[in-house]
PDB file of C-alpha atoms in Angstrom:
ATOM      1  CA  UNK A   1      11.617  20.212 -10.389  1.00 42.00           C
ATOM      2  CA  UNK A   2       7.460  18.350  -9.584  1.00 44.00           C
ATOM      3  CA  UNK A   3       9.859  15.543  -9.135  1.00 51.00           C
ATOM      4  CA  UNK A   4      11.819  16.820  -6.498  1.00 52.00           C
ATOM      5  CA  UNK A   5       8.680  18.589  -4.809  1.00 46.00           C
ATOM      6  CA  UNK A   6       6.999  14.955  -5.130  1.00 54.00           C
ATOM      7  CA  UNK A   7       9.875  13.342  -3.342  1.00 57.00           C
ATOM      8  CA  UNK A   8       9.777  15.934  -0.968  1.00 59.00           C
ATOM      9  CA  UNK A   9       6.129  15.328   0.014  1.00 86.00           C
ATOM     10  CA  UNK A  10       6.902  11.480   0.197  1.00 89.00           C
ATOM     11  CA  UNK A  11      10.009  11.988   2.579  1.00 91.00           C
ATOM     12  CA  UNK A  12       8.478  13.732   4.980  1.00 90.00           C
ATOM     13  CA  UNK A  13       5.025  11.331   4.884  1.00 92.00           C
ATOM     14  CA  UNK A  14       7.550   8.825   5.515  1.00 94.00           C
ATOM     15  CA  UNK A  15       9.167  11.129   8.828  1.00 93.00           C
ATOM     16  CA  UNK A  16       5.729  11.685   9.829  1.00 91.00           C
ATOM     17  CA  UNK A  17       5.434   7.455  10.073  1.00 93.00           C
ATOM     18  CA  UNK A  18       9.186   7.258  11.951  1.00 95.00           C
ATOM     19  CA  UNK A  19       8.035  10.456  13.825  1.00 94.00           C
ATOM     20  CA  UNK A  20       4.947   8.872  15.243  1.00 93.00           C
ATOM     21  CA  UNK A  21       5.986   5.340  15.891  1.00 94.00           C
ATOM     22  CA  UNK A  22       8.340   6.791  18.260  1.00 95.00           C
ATOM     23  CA  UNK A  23       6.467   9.262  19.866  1.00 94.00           C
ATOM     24  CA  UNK A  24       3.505   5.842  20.443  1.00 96.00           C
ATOM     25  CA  UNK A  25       6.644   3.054  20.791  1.00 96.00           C
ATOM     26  CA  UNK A  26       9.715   4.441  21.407  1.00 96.00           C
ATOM     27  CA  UNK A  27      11.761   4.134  24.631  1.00 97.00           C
ATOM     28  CA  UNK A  28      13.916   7.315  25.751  1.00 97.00           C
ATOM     29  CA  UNK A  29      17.771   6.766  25.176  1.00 97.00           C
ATOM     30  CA  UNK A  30      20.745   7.910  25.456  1.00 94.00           C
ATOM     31  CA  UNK A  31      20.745  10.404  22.185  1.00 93.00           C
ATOM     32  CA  UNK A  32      16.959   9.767  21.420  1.00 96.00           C
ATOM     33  CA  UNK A  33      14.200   7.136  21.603  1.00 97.00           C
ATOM     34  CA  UNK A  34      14.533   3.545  20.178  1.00 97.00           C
ATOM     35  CA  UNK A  35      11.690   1.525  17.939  1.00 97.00           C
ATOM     36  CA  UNK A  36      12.477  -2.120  18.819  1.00 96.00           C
ATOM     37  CA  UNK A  37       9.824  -3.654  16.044  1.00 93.00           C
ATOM     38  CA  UNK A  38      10.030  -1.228  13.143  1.00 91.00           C
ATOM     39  CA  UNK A  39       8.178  -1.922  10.437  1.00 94.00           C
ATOM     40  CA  UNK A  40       9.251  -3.013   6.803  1.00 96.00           C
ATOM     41  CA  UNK A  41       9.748  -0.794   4.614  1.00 96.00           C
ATOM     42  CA  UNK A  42       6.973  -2.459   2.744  1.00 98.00           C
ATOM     43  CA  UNK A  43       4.527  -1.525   5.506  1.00 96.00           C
ATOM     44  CA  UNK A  44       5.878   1.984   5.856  1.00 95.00           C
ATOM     45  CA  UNK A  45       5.060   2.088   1.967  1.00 96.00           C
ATOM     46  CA  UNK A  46       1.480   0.532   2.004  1.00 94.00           C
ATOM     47  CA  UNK A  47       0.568   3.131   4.789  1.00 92.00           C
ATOM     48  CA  UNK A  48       1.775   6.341   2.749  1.00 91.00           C
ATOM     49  CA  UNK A  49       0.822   5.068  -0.600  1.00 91.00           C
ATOM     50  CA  UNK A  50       4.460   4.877  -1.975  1.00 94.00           C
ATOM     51  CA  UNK A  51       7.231   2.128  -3.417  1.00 96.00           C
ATOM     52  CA  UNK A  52       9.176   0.290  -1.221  1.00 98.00           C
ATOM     53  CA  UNK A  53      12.236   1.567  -3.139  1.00 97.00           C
ATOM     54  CA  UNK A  54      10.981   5.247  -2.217  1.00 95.00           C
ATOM     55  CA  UNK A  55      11.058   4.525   1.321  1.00 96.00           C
ATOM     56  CA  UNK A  56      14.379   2.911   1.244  1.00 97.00           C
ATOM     57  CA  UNK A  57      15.735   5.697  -0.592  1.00 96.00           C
ATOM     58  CA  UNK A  58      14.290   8.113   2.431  1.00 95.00           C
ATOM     59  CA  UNK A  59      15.336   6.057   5.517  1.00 96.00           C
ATOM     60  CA  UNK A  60      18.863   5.868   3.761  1.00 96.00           C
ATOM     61  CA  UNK A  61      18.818   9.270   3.272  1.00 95.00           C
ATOM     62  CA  UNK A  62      17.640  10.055   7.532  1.00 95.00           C
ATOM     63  CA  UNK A  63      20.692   7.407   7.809  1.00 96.00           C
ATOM     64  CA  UNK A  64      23.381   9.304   6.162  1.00 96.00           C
ATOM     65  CA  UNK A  65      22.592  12.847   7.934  1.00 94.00           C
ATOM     66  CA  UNK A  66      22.634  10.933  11.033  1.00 94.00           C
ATOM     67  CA  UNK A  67      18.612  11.479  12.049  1.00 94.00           C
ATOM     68  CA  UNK A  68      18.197   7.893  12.192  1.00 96.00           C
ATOM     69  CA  UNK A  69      20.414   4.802  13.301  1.00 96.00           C
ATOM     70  CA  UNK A  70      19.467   1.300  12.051  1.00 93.00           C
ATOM     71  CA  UNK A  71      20.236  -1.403  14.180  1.00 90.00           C
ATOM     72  CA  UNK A  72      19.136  -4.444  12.865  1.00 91.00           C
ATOM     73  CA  UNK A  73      15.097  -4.533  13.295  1.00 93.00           C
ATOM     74  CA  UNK A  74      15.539  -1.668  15.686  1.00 96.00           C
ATOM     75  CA  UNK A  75      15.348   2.224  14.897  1.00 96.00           C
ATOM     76  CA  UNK A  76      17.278   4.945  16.510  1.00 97.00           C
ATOM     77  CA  UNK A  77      15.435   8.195  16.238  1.00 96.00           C
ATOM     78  CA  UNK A  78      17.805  10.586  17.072  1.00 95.00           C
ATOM     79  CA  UNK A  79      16.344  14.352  18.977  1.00 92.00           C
ATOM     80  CA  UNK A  80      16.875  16.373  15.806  1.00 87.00           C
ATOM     81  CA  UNK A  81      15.025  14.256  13.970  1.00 85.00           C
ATOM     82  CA  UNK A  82      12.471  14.534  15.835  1.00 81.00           C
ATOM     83  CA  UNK A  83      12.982  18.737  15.841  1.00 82.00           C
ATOM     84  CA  UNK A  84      13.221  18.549  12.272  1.00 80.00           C
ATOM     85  CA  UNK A  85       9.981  16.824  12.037  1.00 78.00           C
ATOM     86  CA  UNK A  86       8.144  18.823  14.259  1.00 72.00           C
ATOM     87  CA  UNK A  87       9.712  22.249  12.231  1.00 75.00           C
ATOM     88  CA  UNK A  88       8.259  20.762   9.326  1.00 69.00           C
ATOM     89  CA  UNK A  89       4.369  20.484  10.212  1.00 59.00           C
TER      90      UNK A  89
END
């Protein structure tokens, strides 16, 4: 159960990242706004204090309920991502 609330915390720290390099970066698409450098997920780690393998797991999760599209180094952050995020805080 602290494990899940842990891994909770680090999910959205890592939406918080996403969330804010496309409010600074992103450009306004059709279905949301695109990060053309994204970071590694190294970097995304380093900044929230976290594995690398945490932030993979997160991002794949985003992936899967379709908040976030991968597209090579690019990121598609799709609106309800965004919602959700903003929900959240």
């Amino acid at each position: 159960m602290i494990g899940n609330l842990a891994l909770l915390d680090v999910y959205a720290r890592v939406a918080r990242i996403i969330r804010d390099l496309a409010q600074k970066q992103g450009e306004p698409v059709d279905g949301g706004l695109l990060i053309k450098e994204r970071p590694t997920q190294q970097e995304i780690a380093g900044l929230i204090g976290t594995s690398r393998e945490t932030v993979s797991r997160a991002l794949n999760d985003f992936t899967r309920r379709g908040l976030l599209e991968m597209q090579g180094k690019k990121i598609l952050v799709r609106w309800g991502f965004l919602q959700k995020v903003e929900d959240a805080a």
